[in-house]
Each structure stands twice: as C-alpha cells, then as structure tokens.
mmCIF file of C-alpha atoms and ligand atoms in Angstrom:
data_model
loop_
_atom_site.group_PDB
_atom_site.id
_atom_site.type_symbol
_atom_site.label_atom_id
_atom_site.label_comp_id
_atom_site.label_asym_id
_atom_site.label_seq_id
_atom_site.Cartn_x
_atom_site.Cartn_y
_atom_site.Cartn_z
ATOM 1 C CA UNK A 1 167.407 10.555 85.680
ATOM 2 C CA UNK A 2 170.733 9.911 87.378
ATOM 3 C CA UNK A 3 173.156 12.752 88.043
ATOM 4 C CA UNK A 4 176.804 11.708 88.184
ATOM 5 C CA UNK A 5 179.562 14.061 89.379
ATOM 6 C CA UNK A 6 182.719 11.926 89.185
ATOM 7 C CA UNK A 7 184.413 10.074 86.331
ATOM 8 C CA UNK A 8 184.683 6.815 88.300
ATOM 9 C CA UNK A 9 180.941 6.887 89.034
ATOM 10 C CA UNK A 10 180.218 7.574 85.381
ATOM 11 C CA UNK A 11 182.359 4.591 84.353
ATOM 12 C CA UNK A 12 180.485 2.426 86.856
ATOM 13 C CA UNK A 13 177.131 3.671 85.532
ATOM 14 C CA UNK A 14 178.251 2.900 81.989
ATOM 15 C CA UNK A 15 179.338 -0.641 82.890
ATOM 16 C CA UNK A 16 175.829 -1.273 84.181
ATOM 17 C CA UNK A 17 174.154 0.133 81.043
ATOM 18 C CA UNK A 18 173.801 -2.760 78.630
ATOM 19 C CA UNK A 19 171.336 -1.421 76.084
ATOM 20 C CA UNK A 20 172.705 0.344 73.084
ATOM 21 C CA UNK A 21 173.152 2.528 71.211
ATOM 22 C CA UNK A 22 174.176 4.815 74.002
ATOM 23 C CA UNK A 23 174.196 8.478 72.959
ATOM 24 C CA UNK A 24 176.027 11.449 74.428
ATOM 25 C CA UNK A 25 175.133 15.072 73.955
ATOM 26 C CA UNK A 26 178.035 17.162 75.309
ATOM 27 C CA UNK A 27 177.047 20.640 76.544
ATOM 28 C CA UNK A 28 178.329 23.465 78.698
ATOM 29 C CA UNK A 29 174.934 23.842 80.364
ATOM 30 C CA UNK A 30 172.904 27.088 80.310
ATOM 31 C CA UNK A 31 170.486 24.974 78.308
ATOM 32 C CA UNK A 32 168.089 26.612 75.846
ATOM 33 C CA UNK A 33 165.477 25.412 73.372
ATOM 34 C CA UNK A 34 168.203 24.560 70.849
ATOM 35 C CA UNK A 35 169.726 22.078 73.293
ATOM 36 C CA UNK A 36 166.322 20.709 74.246
ATOM 37 C CA UNK A 37 165.357 20.127 70.621
ATOM 38 C CA UNK A 38 168.591 18.216 70.130
ATOM 39 C CA UNK A 39 167.931 16.187 73.300
ATOM 40 C CA UNK A 40 164.547 15.210 71.848
ATOM 41 C CA UNK A 41 166.236 14.029 68.629
ATOM 42 C CA UNK A 42 168.917 12.130 70.543
ATOM 43 C CA UNK A 43 166.303 10.581 72.835
ATOM 44 C CA UNK A 44 165.368 8.207 70.012
ATOM 45 C CA UNK A 45 168.568 6.353 70.908
ATOM 46 C CA UNK A 46 168.183 3.598 73.485
ATOM 47 C CA UNK A 47 169.969 5.506 76.255
ATOM 48 C CA UNK A 48 170.944 9.151 76.467
ATOM 49 C CA UNK A 49 173.628 10.886 78.500
ATOM 50 C CA UNK A 50 173.944 14.678 78.571
ATOM 51 C CA UNK A 51 177.200 16.092 79.875
ATOM 52 C CA UNK A 52 177.271 19.526 81.470
ATOM 53 C CA UNK A 53 180.733 20.964 81.905
ATOM 54 C CA UNK A 54 181.819 24.583 81.483
ATOM 55 C CA UNK A 55 185.139 23.667 79.976
ATOM 56 C CA UNK A 56 187.870 26.016 81.229
ATOM 57 C CA UNK A 57 190.301 24.742 78.569
ATOM 58 C CA UNK A 58 188.323 26.266 75.698
ATOM 59 C CA UNK A 59 188.239 29.806 77.115
ATOM 60 C CA UNK A 60 191.139 32.136 76.307
ATOM 61 C CA UNK A 61 192.760 34.323 78.971
ATOM 62 C CA UNK A 62 190.858 37.366 77.668
ATOM 63 C CA UNK A 63 187.531 35.499 77.655
ATOM 64 C CA UNK A 64 185.299 35.593 80.660
ATOM 65 C CA UNK A 65 185.048 32.016 81.908
ATOM 66 C CA UNK A 66 183.706 33.240 85.249
ATOM 67 C CA UNK A 67 180.805 35.049 83.579
ATOM 68 C CA UNK A 68 179.609 32.002 81.636
ATOM 69 C CA UNK A 69 176.081 31.266 82.919
ATOM 70 C CA UNK A 70 175.905 28.276 85.283
ATOM 71 C CA UNK A 71 172.724 26.924 86.871
ATOM 72 C CA UNK A 72 172.896 23.147 87.228
ATOM 73 C CA UNK A 73 169.572 22.841 89.075
ATOM 74 C CA UNK A 74 167.768 24.715 86.333
ATOM 75 C CA UNK A 75 169.430 22.582 83.642
ATOM 76 C CA UNK A 76 168.530 19.355 85.461
ATOM 77 C CA UNK A 77 164.931 20.557 85.778
ATOM 78 C CA UNK A 78 164.798 21.046 81.992
ATOM 79 C CA UNK A 79 166.343 17.642 81.208
ATOM 80 C CA UNK A 80 164.393 15.470 83.634
ATOM 81 C CA UNK A 81 161.025 15.609 81.794
ATOM 82 C CA UNK A 82 162.711 14.801 78.478
ATOM 83 C CA UNK A 83 163.665 11.292 79.552
ATOM 84 C CA UNK A 84 167.422 11.769 79.742
ATOM 85 C CA UNK A 85 168.932 8.721 81.453
ATOM 86 C CA UNK A 86 172.045 10.219 82.974
ATOM 87 C CA UNK A 87 173.614 13.652 83.345
ATOM 88 C CA UNK A 88 177.378 13.697 83.747
ATOM 89 C CA UNK A 89 178.400 16.982 85.365
ATOM 90 C CA UNK A 90 182.007 16.561 86.481
ATOM 91 C CA UNK A 91 183.714 18.869 88.905
ATOM 92 C CA UNK A 92 186.370 21.062 87.164
ATOM 93 C CA UNK A 93 188.975 20.229 89.832
ATOM 94 C CA UNK A 94 188.516 16.492 89.064
ATOM 95 C CA UNK A 95 188.079 16.709 85.331
ATOM 96 C CA UNK A 96 190.812 19.244 84.543
ATOM 97 C CA UNK A 97 193.274 18.724 87.399
ATOM 98 C CA UNK A 98 196.399 20.829 87.762
ATOM 99 C CA UNK A 99 199.365 18.933 86.348
ATOM 100 C CA UNK A 100 197.559 17.554 83.313
ATOM 101 C CA UNK A 101 200.013 17.427 80.401
ATOM 102 C CA UNK A 102 198.111 16.118 77.402
ATOM 103 C CA UNK A 103 196.343 18.083 74.689
ATOM 104 C CA UNK A 104 194.458 16.711 71.685
ATOM 105 C CA UNK A 105 195.251 18.950 68.722
ATOM 106 C CA UNK A 106 193.651 18.801 65.280
ATOM 107 C CA UNK A 107 196.020 20.582 62.901
ATOM 108 C CA UNK A 108 195.071 22.935 60.057
ATOM 109 C CA UNK A 109 191.319 23.140 60.496
ATOM 110 C CA UNK A 110 191.778 24.786 63.874
ATOM 111 C CA UNK A 111 194.008 27.701 62.856
ATOM 112 C CA UNK A 112 191.399 29.670 60.891
ATOM 113 C CA UNK A 113 188.122 31.479 61.628
ATOM 114 C CA UNK A 114 187.236 30.683 65.282
ATOM 115 C CA UNK A 115 190.724 29.252 65.775
ATOM 116 C CA UNK A 116 192.350 32.494 64.580
ATOM 117 C CA UNK A 117 190.073 34.646 66.749
ATOM 118 C CA UNK A 118 190.279 32.337 69.772
ATOM 119 C CA UNK A 119 193.778 30.764 69.848
ATOM 120 C CA UNK A 120 193.789 27.455 71.730
ATOM 121 C CA UNK A 121 189.990 27.236 71.783
ATOM 122 C CA UNK A 122 189.718 24.059 69.714
ATOM 123 C CA UNK A 123 192.528 22.324 71.621
ATOM 124 C CA UNK A 124 190.393 22.859 74.702
ATOM 125 C CA UNK A 125 187.323 21.455 72.963
ATOM 126 C CA UNK A 126 189.027 18.371 71.506
ATOM 127 C CA UNK A 127 190.874 17.573 74.728
ATOM 128 C CA UNK A 128 187.715 17.711 76.828
ATOM 129 C CA UNK A 129 185.514 15.895 74.299
ATOM 130 C CA UNK A 130 188.133 13.125 74.014
ATOM 131 C CA UNK A 131 188.005 12.799 77.813
ATOM 132 C CA UNK A 132 184.203 12.751 77.776
ATOM 133 C CA UNK A 133 184.254 10.031 75.109
ATOM 134 C CA UNK A 134 186.712 7.968 77.185
ATOM 135 C CA UNK A 135 184.683 8.241 80.373
ATOM 136 C CA UNK A 136 181.123 8.057 79.020
ATOM 137 C CA UNK A 137 181.989 5.682 76.131
ATOM 138 C CA UNK A 138 179.016 6.596 73.944
ATOM 139 C CA UNK A 139 178.181 4.821 70.674
ATOM 140 C CA UNK A 140 176.932 8.074 69.158
ATOM 141 C CA UNK A 141 177.494 11.738 69.974
ATOM 142 C CA UNK A 142 175.349 14.685 68.945
ATOM 143 C CA UNK A 143 176.749 17.996 67.691
ATOM 144 C CA UNK A 144 174.933 20.980 66.214
ATOM 145 C CA UNK A 145 175.841 22.584 62.874
ATOM 146 C CA UNK A 146 175.548 25.902 64.738
ATOM 147 C CA UNK A 147 179.215 25.421 65.727
ATOM 148 C CA UNK A 148 180.110 24.333 62.226
ATOM 149 C CA UNK A 149 183.883 24.503 62.612
ATOM 150 C CA UNK A 150 183.695 22.581 65.896
ATOM 151 C CA UNK A 151 181.713 19.878 64.096
ATOM 152 C CA UNK A 152 184.415 19.544 61.413
ATOM 153 C CA UNK A 153 187.142 19.444 64.066
ATOM 154 C CA UNK A 154 185.238 16.678 65.876
ATOM 155 C CA UNK A 155 184.897 14.702 62.657
ATOM 156 C CA UNK A 156 188.639 15.003 62.035
ATOM 157 C CA UNK A 157 189.496 13.889 65.574
ATOM 158 C CA UNK A 158 187.168 10.886 65.427
ATOM 159 C CA UNK A 159 188.488 9.868 62.003
ATOM 160 C CA UNK A 160 192.190 10.387 62.719
ATOM 161 C CA UNK A 161 192.184 8.681 66.122
ATOM 162 C CA UNK A 162 189.730 5.902 65.171
ATOM 163 C CA UNK A 163 187.485 6.972 68.022
ATOM 164 C CA UNK A 164 184.659 4.409 68.110
ATOM 165 C CA UNK A 165 181.896 7.020 68.244
ATOM 166 C CA UNK A 166 179.488 7.884 65.424
ATOM 167 C CA UNK A 167 178.858 11.622 65.187
ATOM 168 C CA UNK A 168 175.324 12.800 64.509
ATOM 169 C CA UNK A 169 174.970 16.286 62.988
ATOM 170 C CA UNK A 170 171.941 18.327 63.983
ATOM 171 C CA UNK A 171 170.435 21.372 62.280
ATOM 172 C CA UNK A 172 170.815 24.846 63.729
ATOM 173 C CA UNK A 173 167.780 25.755 65.839
ATOM 174 C CA UNK A 174 166.625 29.371 65.355
ATOM 175 C CA UNK A 175 164.163 31.597 67.143
ATOM 176 C CA UNK A 176 161.168 33.193 65.395
ATOM 177 C CA UNK A 177 163.394 36.017 64.080
ATOM 178 C CA UNK A 178 165.968 33.597 62.692
ATOM 179 C CA UNK A 179 168.602 34.173 65.388
ATOM 180 C CA UNK A 180 170.543 30.952 66.025
ATOM 181 C CA UNK A 181 169.887 29.808 69.587
ATOM 182 C CA UNK A 182 172.949 30.115 71.809
ATOM 183 C CA UNK A 183 173.550 30.327 75.548
ATOM 184 C CA UNK A 184 175.197 33.684 74.847
ATOM 185 C CA UNK A 185 171.909 35.169 73.573
ATOM 186 C CA UNK A 186 170.890 35.482 77.233
ATOM 187 C CA UNK A 187 173.459 38.285 77.529
ATOM 188 C CA UNK A 188 171.774 40.390 74.805
ATOM 189 C CA UNK A 189 169.496 43.274 75.775
ATOM 190 C CA UNK A 190 166.201 43.439 73.834
ATOM 191 C CA UNK A 191 167.722 46.171 71.628
ATOM 192 C CA UNK A 192 170.848 44.091 71.000
ATOM 193 C CA UNK A 193 168.758 41.061 70.161
ATOM 194 C CA UNK A 194 167.094 43.173 67.472
ATOM 195 C CA UNK A 195 170.519 44.218 66.161
ATOM 196 C CA UNK A 196 171.753 40.617 66.214
ATOM 197 C CA UNK A 197 169.091 39.686 63.667
ATOM 198 C CA UNK A 198 171.437 41.249 61.096
ATOM 199 C CA UNK A 199 173.482 38.020 61.277
ATOM 200 C CA UNK A 200 170.815 35.570 60.101
ATOM 201 C CA UNK A 201 169.498 38.229 57.690
ATOM 202 C CA UNK A 202 172.915 38.543 56.044
ATOM 203 C CA UNK A 203 173.224 34.766 55.783
ATOM 204 C CA UNK A 204 169.720 34.384 54.323
ATOM 205 C CA UNK A 205 170.564 37.031 51.730
ATOM 206 C CA UNK A 206 173.795 35.161 50.914
ATOM 207 C CA UNK A 207 171.874 31.906 50.425
ATOM 208 C CA UNK A 208 169.229 33.629 48.280
ATOM 209 C CA UNK A 209 171.712 35.444 46.044
ATOM 210 C CA UNK A 210 174.334 32.654 45.839
ATOM 211 C CA UNK A 211 175.312 32.089 42.219
ATOM 212 C CA UNK A 212 178.708 30.467 42.812
ATOM 213 C CA UNK A 213 180.664 33.743 42.915
ATOM 214 C CA UNK A 214 182.531 33.496 46.223
ATOM 215 C CA UNK A 215 184.125 36.961 46.019
ATOM 216 C CA UNK A 216 180.805 38.736 45.506
ATOM 217 C CA UNK A 217 179.098 36.664 48.204
ATOM 218 C CA UNK A 218 181.878 37.481 50.708
ATOM 219 C CA UNK A 219 181.818 41.198 49.818
ATOM 220 C CA UNK A 220 178.030 41.331 50.259
ATOM 221 C CA UNK A 221 178.207 39.596 53.623
ATOM 222 C CA UNK A 222 180.923 41.965 54.825
ATOM 223 C CA UNK A 223 179.042 45.014 53.539
ATOM 224 C CA UNK A 224 175.762 43.941 55.144
ATOM 225 C CA UNK A 225 177.378 43.314 58.532
ATOM 226 C CA UNK A 226 179.822 46.233 58.481
ATOM 227 C CA UNK A 227 176.944 48.683 58.042
ATOM 228 C CA UNK A 228 174.497 47.008 60.443
ATOM 229 C CA UNK A 229 173.949 49.104 63.605
ATOM 230 C CA UNK A 230 175.445 47.705 66.799
ATOM 231 C CA UNK A 231 177.410 44.971 64.989
ATOM 232 C CA UNK A 232 181.191 44.731 65.186
ATOM 233 C CA UNK A 233 182.221 42.223 62.541
ATOM 234 C CA UNK A 234 184.982 39.721 63.365
ATOM 235 C CA UNK A 235 184.924 37.677 60.159
ATOM 236 C CA UNK A 236 182.659 36.843 57.252
ATOM 237 C CA UNK A 237 183.988 34.044 55.081
ATOM 238 C CA UNK A 238 182.952 31.921 52.137
ATOM 239 C CA UNK A 239 184.805 28.655 52.595
ATOM 240 C CA UNK A 240 185.075 25.088 51.441
ATOM 241 C CA UNK A 241 182.513 23.158 53.527
ATOM 242 C CA UNK A 242 184.991 20.368 54.360
ATOM 243 C CA UNK A 243 188.337 22.136 54.810
ATOM 244 C CA UNK A 244 187.180 25.695 55.592
ATOM 245 C CA UNK A 245 189.799 27.020 53.142
ATOM 246 C CA UNK A 246 188.560 30.373 51.819
ATOM 247 C CA UNK A 247 187.062 30.144 48.335
ATOM 248 C CA UNK A 248 187.682 32.694 45.587
ATOM 249 C CA UNK A 249 186.182 33.356 42.168
ATOM 250 C CA UNK A 250 183.408 31.407 40.480
ATOM 251 C CA UNK A 251 182.603 28.023 42.067
ATOM 252 C CA UNK A 252 180.411 25.170 40.948
ATOM 253 C CA UNK A 253 180.590 23.067 44.128
ATOM 254 C CA UNK A 254 178.985 23.780 47.491
ATOM 255 C CA UNK A 255 180.334 26.354 49.939
ATOM 256 C CA UNK A 256 179.803 27.435 53.522
ATOM 257 C CA UNK A 257 179.202 31.011 54.660
ATOM 258 C CA UNK A 258 180.531 31.587 58.202
ATOM 259 C CA UNK A 259 180.314 34.749 60.278
ATOM 260 C CA UNK A 260 181.336 35.963 63.727
ATOM 261 C CA UNK A 261 180.467 39.335 65.205
ATOM 262 C CA UNK A 262 180.150 41.138 68.490
ATOM 263 C CA UNK A 263 176.898 42.685 69.551
ATOM 264 C CA UNK A 264 177.931 44.796 72.516
ATOM 265 C CA UNK A 265 180.098 42.484 74.625
ATOM 266 C CA UNK A 266 178.492 39.313 73.261
ATOM 267 C CA UNK A 267 180.280 37.387 70.520
ATOM 268 C CA UNK A 268 177.953 35.463 68.214
ATOM 269 C CA UNK A 269 178.680 33.018 65.383
ATOM 270 C CA UNK A 270 176.443 31.643 62.669
ATOM 271 C CA UNK A 271 176.751 29.896 59.322
ATOM 272 C CA UNK A 272 174.790 28.699 56.312
ATOM 273 C CA UNK A 273 175.296 26.146 53.567
ATOM 274 C CA UNK A 274 175.499 27.446 50.003
ATOM 275 C CA UNK A 275 174.431 24.748 47.600
ATOM 276 C CA UNK A 276 176.329 23.746 44.489
ATOM 277 C CA UNK A 277 175.175 25.750 41.482
ATOM 278 C CA UNK A 278 176.907 23.956 38.620
ATOM 279 C CA UNK A 279 177.155 20.323 37.591
ATOM 280 C CA UNK A 280 177.293 19.373 41.291
ATOM 281 C CA UNK A 281 173.951 21.073 41.985
ATOM 282 C CA UNK A 282 171.915 19.277 44.600
ATOM 283 C CA UNK A 283 174.780 18.812 47.114
HETATM 284 O O1 PAF B 1 179.659 23.057 72.023
HETATM 285 C C1 PAF B 1 179.892 23.108 73.248
HETATM 286 O O2 PAF B 1 179.019 23.417 74.057
HETATM 287 C C2 PAF B 1 181.295 22.777 73.749
HETATM 288 O O3 PAF B 1 182.264 23.238 72.871
HETATM 289 C C3 PAF B 1 181.487 21.276 74.033
HETATM 290 C C4 PAF B 1 181.349 20.441 72.764
HETATM 291 C C5 PAF B 1 180.474 20.806 75.061
HETATM 292 C C6 PAF B 1 182.888 21.005 74.597
HETATM 293 O O4 PAF B 1 183.101 21.676 75.789
#
C-alpha cells in the first residue's frame, strides 16, 4: 500500500495506474468498522484509493476542528490488510493553502437540515471533494447513506458539473444496538452510547409505523427524541428523498426521515428511508 502526502505525487501515482476502474473512498480518517466495511465493498474495483483528510473547510468556527480524532498510523494499519492500493493523505497547508479563492457551492439542497445547522459546511465538503476528484481522478467514488444529505449534494455536484466520476451509494453500517457507526461515537461515554440508541430506535419506529402521513410521522419522531433522556434534538424531518423539501400531509410516494441530535457534546445524525405506501409502493 502506497502512502502519498502531496498532490503532485498523487497525480504521478495516478498516471502510472493503468488498470481501471479506479475507485476513491474519501474519508476524514478516525476509521471505524463502517469505513472498513465500505473499503471491502470498494475493493472489488480494480484499484482502490482511500483519502484521509480532516477537512478544515467543512468545520464551522464554533465547531472543534482541533478535537477531531487524528491517528494516521492507526488508520494506515487498518487499511493495509484490506488491500487498499494507495492512501492519499494530503497536508492541510498544501491542500487548503491560504489565499485560495474558489468555492464549489451546490444551491438549495445545502441550505436546509445540516446546512441550516452548520452554515458553510457543504461548501467545504464540495470544494474539497472536487479537489480530491481532480487530483486522484477516480472512475468511481464511494459515499455512505449515513450522510444522506451529503450524498445528495455530491450527486448534484457531479451531475451539474459533468464530473466524470460514478458515485456508488453504500448502506449505513450499524453496531449491534443499531447505532449508525460514526467517528464521533468514540466521544460518547458508555452511558451516552446507551442514550444515543434513542436515535435508531426512533427511526425504526418511524419505518414500522409509516403509513404515508408525514405530519404524524414527524410529530412521533420529535416526541420520541424530545423525551429521550440525554438527547438534545436539533431536527427531525420527514422530507422528499431527492430534494429534502419537508413533506406534509398524506403521501403516496417514498420519503426520508432525517434526524440530528446532541448527546452530551457529541452531535449525531441518522436517517431512514420510508417506502412508498400507495400506487408507488415498492420504491
Ligand atoms: O464524509 C466525510 O467524511 C467528509 O465529509 C468527506 C466526504 C471525506 C469530505 O471531507
């Protein structure tokens, strides 16, 4: 497994890599079993690059960039046995130099939910992923449905800018209690981890009771999370799965339930698909 720290070296590596498809899995490191499961799926591609970059552009001023877990040696030790071909771990001073002027902005989709709670977050994600695509030049790129809004924003960017990368969507990986795996889970105490299970529980209940009534589903989600001990709800939304516009009243098409909440100082997000119940059932 090669480890590349500079964009020019990554470009050189890529020029020498003839076999395709060439896949990229972009990460911010602090790898967990969710990442590793996705690496195993992506490994079926001919060649696999994993990028590790704690992207300063996607953290707001009130968010603790410095506290984000970083342990490159540990991450490399986890990736090596999985047959990853190259890890691109650029230096922040090189990859986000002072004086940069350009931002990639996806309009509309980015102003709600995570975008409303974390202004500028998605501009940071799209700008850095566009750079990663330009340097690594993958044929395919892997994204988890765990960050559902991020996935939609990526799809919009790739479509609108004709980026020659095929996006591969991967299922959310959950632990035995149902908690979606996230690097942030490492910050939860055992008691908080128990409290955090209210998130997947509320989503499972929403899936089980979904009858197309978006108002009732939203109210139940809010009620379940507002009364759960240790949980400070940020949002609970029933939205169109493609546009993330909030849905109201009785629906026949599919919907997406999306939630964000703090457990202590740790902000967690999760989501679930609500299948069509009417004539569009099965989607
Ligand atoms: O999902 C993440 O870990 C990050 O948002 C990403 C896609 C690596 C961009 O920094």
